[in-house]
Structure formats: structure tokens, C-alpha cells
mmCIF file of C-alpha atoms in Angstrom:
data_model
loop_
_atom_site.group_PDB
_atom_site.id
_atom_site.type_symbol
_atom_site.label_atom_id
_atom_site.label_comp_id
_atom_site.label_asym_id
_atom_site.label_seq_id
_atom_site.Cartn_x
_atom_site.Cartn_y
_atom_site.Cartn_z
ATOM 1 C CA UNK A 1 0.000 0.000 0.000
ATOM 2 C CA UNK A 2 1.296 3.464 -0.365
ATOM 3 C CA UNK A 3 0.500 6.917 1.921
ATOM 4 C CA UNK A 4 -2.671 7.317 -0.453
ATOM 5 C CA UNK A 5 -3.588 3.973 -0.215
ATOM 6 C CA UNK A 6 -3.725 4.290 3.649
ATOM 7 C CA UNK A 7 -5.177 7.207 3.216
ATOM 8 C CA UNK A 8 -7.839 5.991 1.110
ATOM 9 C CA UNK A 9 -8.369 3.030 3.230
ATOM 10 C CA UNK A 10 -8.552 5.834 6.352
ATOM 11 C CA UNK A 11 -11.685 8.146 4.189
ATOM 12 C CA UNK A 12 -13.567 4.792 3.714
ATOM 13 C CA UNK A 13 -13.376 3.075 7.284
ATOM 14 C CA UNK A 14 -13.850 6.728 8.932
ATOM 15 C CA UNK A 15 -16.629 7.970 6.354
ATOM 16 C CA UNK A 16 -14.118 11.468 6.299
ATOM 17 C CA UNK A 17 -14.864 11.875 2.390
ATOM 18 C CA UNK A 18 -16.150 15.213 2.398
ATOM 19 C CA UNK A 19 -14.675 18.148 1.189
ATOM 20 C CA UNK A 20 -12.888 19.767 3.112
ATOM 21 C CA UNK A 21 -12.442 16.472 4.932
ATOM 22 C CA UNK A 22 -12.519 16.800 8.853
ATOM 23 C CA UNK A 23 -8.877 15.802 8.956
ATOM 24 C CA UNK A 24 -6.038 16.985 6.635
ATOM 25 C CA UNK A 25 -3.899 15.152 4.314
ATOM 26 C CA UNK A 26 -0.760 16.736 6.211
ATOM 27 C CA UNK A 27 -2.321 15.349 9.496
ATOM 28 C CA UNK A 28 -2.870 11.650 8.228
ATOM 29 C CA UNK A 29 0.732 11.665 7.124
ATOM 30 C CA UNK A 30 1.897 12.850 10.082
ATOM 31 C CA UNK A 31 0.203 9.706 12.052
ATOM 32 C CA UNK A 32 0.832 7.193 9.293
ATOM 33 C CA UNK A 33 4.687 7.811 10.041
ATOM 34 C CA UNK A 34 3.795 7.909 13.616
ATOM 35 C CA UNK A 35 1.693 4.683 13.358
ATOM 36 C CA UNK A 36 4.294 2.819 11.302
ATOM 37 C CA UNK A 37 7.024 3.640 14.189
ATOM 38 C CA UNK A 38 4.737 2.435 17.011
ATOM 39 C CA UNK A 39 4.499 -0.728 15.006
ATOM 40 C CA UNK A 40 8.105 -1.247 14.797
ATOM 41 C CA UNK A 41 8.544 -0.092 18.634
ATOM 42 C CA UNK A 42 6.230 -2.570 19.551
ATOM 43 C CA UNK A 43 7.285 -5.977 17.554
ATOM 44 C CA UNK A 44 10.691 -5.232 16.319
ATOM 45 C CA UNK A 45 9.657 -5.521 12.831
ATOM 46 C CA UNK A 46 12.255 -3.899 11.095
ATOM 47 C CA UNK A 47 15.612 -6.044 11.170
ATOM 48 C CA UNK A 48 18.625 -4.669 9.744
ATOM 49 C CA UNK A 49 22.390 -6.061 9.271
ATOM 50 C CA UNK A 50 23.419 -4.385 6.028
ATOM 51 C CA UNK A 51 22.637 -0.502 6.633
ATOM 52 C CA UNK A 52 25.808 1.177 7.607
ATOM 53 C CA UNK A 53 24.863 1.784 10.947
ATOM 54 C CA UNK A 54 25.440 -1.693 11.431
ATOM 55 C CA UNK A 55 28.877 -1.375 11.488
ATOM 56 C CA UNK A 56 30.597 0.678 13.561
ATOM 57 C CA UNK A 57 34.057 1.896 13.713
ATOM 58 C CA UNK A 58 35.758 1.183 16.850
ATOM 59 C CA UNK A 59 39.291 2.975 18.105
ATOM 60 C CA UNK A 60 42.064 1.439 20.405
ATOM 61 C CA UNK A 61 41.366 2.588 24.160
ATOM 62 C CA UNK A 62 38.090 4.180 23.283
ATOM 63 C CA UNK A 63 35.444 1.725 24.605
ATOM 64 C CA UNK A 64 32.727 3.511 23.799
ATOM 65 C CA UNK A 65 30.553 3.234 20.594
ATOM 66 C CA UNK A 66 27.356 5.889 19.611
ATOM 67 C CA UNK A 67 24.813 4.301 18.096
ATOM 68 C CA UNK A 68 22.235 4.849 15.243
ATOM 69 C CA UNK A 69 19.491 6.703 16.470
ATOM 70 C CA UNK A 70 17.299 4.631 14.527
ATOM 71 C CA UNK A 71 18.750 1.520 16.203
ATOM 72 C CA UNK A 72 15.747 0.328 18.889
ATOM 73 C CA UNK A 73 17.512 -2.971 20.260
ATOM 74 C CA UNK A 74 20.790 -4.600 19.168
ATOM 75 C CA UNK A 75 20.037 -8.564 18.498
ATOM 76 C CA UNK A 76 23.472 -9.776 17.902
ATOM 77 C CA UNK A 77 26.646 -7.975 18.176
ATOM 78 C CA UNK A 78 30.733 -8.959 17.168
ATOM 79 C CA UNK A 79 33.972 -7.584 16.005
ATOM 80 C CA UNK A 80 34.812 -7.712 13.172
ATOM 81 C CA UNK A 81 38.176 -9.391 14.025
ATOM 82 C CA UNK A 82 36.593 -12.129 16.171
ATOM 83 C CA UNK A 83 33.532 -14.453 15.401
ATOM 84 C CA UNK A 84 32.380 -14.702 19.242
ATOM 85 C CA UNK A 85 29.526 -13.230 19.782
ATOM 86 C CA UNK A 86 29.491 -10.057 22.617
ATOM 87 C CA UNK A 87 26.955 -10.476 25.470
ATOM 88 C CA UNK A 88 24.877 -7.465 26.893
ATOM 89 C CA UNK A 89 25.325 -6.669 30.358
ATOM 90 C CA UNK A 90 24.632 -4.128 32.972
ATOM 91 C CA UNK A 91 27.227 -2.232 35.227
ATOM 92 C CA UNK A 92 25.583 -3.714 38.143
ATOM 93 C CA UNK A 93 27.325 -7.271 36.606
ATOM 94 C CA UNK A 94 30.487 -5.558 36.858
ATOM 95 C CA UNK A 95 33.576 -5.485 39.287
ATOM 96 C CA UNK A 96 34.007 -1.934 41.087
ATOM 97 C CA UNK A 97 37.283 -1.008 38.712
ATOM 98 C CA UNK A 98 36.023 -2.805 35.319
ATOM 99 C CA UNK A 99 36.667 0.572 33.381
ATOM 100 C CA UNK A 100 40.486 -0.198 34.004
ATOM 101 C CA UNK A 101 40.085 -3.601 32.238
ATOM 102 C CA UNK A 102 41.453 -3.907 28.510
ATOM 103 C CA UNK A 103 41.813 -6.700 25.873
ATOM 104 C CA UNK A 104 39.687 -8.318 23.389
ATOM 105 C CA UNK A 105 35.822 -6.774 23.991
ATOM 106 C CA UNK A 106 33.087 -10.212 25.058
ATOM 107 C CA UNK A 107 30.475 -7.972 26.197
ATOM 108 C CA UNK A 108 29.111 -4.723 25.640
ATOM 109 C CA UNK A 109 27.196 -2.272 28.669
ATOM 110 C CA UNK A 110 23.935 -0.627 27.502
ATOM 111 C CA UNK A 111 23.421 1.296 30.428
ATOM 112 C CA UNK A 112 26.483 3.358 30.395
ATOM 113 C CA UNK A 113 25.771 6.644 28.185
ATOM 114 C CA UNK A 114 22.368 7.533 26.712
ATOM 115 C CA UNK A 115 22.420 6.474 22.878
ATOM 116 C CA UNK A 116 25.715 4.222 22.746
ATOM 117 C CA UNK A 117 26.929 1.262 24.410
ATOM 118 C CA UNK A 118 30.299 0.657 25.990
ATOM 119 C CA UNK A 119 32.501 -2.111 25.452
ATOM 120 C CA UNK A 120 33.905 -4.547 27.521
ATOM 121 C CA UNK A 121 36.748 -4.787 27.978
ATOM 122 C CA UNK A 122 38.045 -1.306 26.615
ATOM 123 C CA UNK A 123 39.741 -2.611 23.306
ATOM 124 C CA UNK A 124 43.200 -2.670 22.427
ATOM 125 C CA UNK A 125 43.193 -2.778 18.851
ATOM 126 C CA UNK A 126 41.016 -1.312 16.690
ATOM 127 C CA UNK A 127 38.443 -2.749 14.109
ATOM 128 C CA UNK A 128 34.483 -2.249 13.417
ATOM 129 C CA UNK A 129 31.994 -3.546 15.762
ATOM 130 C CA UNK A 130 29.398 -5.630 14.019
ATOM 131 C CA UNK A 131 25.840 -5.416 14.652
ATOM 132 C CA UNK A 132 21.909 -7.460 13.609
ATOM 133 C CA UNK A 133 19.668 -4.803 15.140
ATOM 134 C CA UNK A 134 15.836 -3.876 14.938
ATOM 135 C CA UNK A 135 15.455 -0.279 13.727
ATOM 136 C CA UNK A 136 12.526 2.057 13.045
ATOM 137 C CA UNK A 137 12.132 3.163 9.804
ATOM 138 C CA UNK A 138 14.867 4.936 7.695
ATOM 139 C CA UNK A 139 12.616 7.993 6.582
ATOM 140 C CA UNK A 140 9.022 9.123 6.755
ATOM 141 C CA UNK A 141 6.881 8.698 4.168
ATOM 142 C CA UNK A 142 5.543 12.075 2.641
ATOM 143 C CA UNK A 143 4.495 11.655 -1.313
ATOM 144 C CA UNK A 144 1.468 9.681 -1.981
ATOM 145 C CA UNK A 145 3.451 6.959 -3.624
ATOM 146 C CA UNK A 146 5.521 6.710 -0.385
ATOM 147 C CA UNK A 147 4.655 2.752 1.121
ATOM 148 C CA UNK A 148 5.734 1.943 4.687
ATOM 149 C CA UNK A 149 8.935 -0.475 4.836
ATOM 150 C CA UNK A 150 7.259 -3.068 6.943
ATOM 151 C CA UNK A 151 5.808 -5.971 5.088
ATOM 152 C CA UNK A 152 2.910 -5.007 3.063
ATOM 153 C CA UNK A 153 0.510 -7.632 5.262
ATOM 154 C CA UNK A 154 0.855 -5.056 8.294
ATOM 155 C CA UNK A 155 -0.075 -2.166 6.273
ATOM 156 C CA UNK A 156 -4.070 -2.547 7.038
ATOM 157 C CA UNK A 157 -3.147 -2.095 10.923
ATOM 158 C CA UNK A 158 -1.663 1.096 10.366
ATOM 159 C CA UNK A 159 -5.016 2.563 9.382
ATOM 160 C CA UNK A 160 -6.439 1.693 12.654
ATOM 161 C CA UNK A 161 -3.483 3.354 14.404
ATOM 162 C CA UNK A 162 -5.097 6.809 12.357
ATOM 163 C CA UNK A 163 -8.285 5.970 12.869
ATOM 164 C CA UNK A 164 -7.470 5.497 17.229
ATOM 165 C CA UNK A 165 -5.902 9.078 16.452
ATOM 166 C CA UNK A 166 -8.177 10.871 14.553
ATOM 167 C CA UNK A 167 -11.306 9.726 17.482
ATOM 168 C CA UNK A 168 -8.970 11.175 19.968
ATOM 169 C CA UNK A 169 -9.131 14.491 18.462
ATOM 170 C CA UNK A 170 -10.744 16.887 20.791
ATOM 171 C CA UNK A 171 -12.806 17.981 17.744
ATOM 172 C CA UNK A 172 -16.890 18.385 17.677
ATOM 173 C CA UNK A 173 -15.948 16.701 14.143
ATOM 174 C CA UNK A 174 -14.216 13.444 15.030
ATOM 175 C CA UNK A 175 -13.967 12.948 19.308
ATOM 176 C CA UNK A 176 -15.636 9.946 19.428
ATOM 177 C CA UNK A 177 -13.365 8.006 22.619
ATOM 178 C CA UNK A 178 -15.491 4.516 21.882
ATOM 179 C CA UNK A 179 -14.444 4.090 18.309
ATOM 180 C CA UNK A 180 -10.737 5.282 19.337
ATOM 181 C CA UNK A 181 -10.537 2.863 21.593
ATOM 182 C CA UNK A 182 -11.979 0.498 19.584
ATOM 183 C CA UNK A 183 -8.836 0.996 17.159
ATOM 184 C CA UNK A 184 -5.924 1.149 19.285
ATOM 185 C CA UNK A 185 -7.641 -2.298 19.954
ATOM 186 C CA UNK A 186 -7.471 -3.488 16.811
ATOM 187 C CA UNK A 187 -4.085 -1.866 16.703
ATOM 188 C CA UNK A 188 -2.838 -3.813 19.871
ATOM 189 C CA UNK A 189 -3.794 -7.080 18.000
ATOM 190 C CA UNK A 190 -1.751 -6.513 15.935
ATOM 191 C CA UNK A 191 1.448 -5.184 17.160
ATOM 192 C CA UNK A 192 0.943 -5.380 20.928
ATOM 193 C CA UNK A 193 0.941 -2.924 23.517
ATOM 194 C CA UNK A 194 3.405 -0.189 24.009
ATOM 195 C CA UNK A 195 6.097 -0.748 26.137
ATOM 196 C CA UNK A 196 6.872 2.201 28.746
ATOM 197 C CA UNK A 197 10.627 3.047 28.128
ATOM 198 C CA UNK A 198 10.795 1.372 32.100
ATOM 199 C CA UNK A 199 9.629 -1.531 31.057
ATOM 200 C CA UNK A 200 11.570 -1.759 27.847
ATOM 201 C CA UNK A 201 14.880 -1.011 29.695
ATOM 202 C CA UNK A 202 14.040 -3.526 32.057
ATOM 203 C CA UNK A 203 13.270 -6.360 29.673
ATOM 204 C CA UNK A 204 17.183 -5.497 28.160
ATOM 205 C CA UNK A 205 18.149 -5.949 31.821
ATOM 206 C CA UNK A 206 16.831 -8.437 32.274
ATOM 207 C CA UNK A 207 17.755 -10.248 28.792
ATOM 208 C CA UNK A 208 21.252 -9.305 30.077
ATOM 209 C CA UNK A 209 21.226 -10.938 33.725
ATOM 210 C CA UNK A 210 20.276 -14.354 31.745
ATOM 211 C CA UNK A 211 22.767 -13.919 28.544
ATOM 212 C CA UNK A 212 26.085 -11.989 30.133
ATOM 213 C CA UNK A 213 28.390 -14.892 31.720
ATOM 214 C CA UNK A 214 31.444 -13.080 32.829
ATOM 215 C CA UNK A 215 34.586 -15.588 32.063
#
């Protein structure tokens, strides 16, 4: 489907085919994008090796690596000069003086520096760090022959993510808190619920605490 597809799909389900419509082709764009990034928040749809943000230069004595900020959750992770896979962990996993600790990197910390992970040990040689990652999308859409990058199967659920939207409006016009409800069910079914950024760090945590053996 492209953005005028959903939009289309949007005017029929809603019955917002008048002219002027009640809600703006700028505004359904707006949640399209926004509907299409909940989607991949939710169930990790996007999953990316190739892009370059999946590879990642990495100096000699500098542990730490910024990441992609398109990058939601790193799936697999290794330097390029080594095929062993690096673990997650947490600081809290960590001796007292582990940022004094050098060699080959195992593990990387997520919860060192906001956007970037650190790696563990701080390397001695340098190389790119490898990474299999879920990502949101690469760009919005914004011309009507725009289509979402998720699989075209998924496409119908993003309408109900507009329509939830567009019945939240607090507009004589559209507020109608059944039917938006309604939606964000259908919407739910679909991807799942949102996870709180809590409850998303948490889950890494504890992913971490069950996959982050230290040697």
C-alpha cells in the first residue's frame, strides 16, 4: 500500500470523504509515520544487518561506541576481528574497577551513556563492531506513492493506528473516545501494547542478567 492507499483506506473506514475532509492530508501523514514507528517499537519488525549503521568503527582505548538513532535494540553484536559473539550486560554485573580492564571486547554495557553502548573490555586494537539490530524506519513517508517499509501484510493495521488518532481528536468533528478505543484495539492485536521506556529497559536488563556470563 502506499501513503494514499492508507489514506484511502482511512476516508472509507472513517466515512471522512467530504470536502474539506474533517482531517487533513498533512495530518494523516503525520500519524501514518507515527503509526508505522509504534508498530516497529512494539514488535521489532524492522531487522537490519546491512545498513551502515550496522557497522561501527571502533578505536584502540576508546570503549565507547554511539549508536544509530534509529537503532531500537541490538540482536546480535561482534567484532569484526573475532567471530564470538558479545553479550549485553549491565554495570551492576560488573567489578568496582572494570573501566580499568582492557583486551579483546566479550560484552558490551547498555546502560552506560544515553544512545551508545560501551565495550567490555576497553579494546586494544582497533576494528568495526558488528551489529543485527531492529530499527525504526529509515525515513518518513511524505508523497502519496511513499509505502511503509514493513511488510505489506501489516499495512491494514496502520489505518487503525489513524483511525485510534483521529477519534482522539478533541474535535466536535471526530472525538468519538469509543471508536478510538476500539482501534488502538485493533491496533494492539496486531502489534501489541506499548512498552513504557521502564519496562523496555528492564526487559534489556533483564535479557542481560540471563545472557552476560562473565569468564
Amino acid at each position: 500500500m502506499t501513503l494514499d492507499d492508507l489514506f484511502d483506506e482511512y476516508r472509507e473506514e472513517s466515512g471522512d470523504s467530504g470536502t474539506p475532509p474533517f482531517v487533513s492530508d498533512t495530518w494523516l501523514t503525520k500519524r501514518a509515520n507515527e503509526a508505522e514507528r509504534e508498530a516497529c517499537r512494539r514488535s521489532g519488525l524492522l531487522i537490519e544487518s546491512v545498513h551502515a549503521m550496522c557497522t561501527v568503527s571502533v578505536t584502540a582505548g576508546d570503549p565507547v561506541v554511539a549508536l544509530h538513532k534509529k537503532i531500537i535494540d541490538i540482536k546480535k553484536a561482534r567484532m569484526s576481528s573475532d567471530s564470538q559473539e558479545l553479550y549485553p550486560i549491565t554495570i551492576s554485573q560488573l567489578s568496582l574497577d572494570w573501566e580499568n580492564d582492557t583486551g579483546i571486547p566479550s560484552h558490551y554495557v547498555t546502560d552506560y551513556q544515553s544512545g551508545a553502548i560501551r565495550l567490555y573490555p576497553t579494546p586494544t586494537t582497533s576494528g568495526d563492531l558488528i551489529l543485527t539490530v531492529t530499527r525504526l524506519p529509515l525515513d518518513d513517508m511524505s508523497a502519496g506513492t511513499d509505502e511503509p517499509e514493513i511488510r505489506e501484510e501489516y499495512h491494514d493495521g496502520l489505518v487503525k493506528w489513524m483511525l485510534h488518532r483521529a477519534y482522539a481528536k478533541q474535535d466536535a468533528d471526530c472525538f468519538d473516545p469509543n471508536k478510538s478505543a476500539r482501534a488502538l484495539a485493533e491496533f494492539e492485536r496486531e502489534f501489541g501494547q506499548r512498552k513504557s521506556a521502564r519496562s523496555e529497559q528492564w526487559m534489556r536488563e533483564r535479557h542481560e542478567i540471563n545472557t552476560a556470563p562473565i569468564a
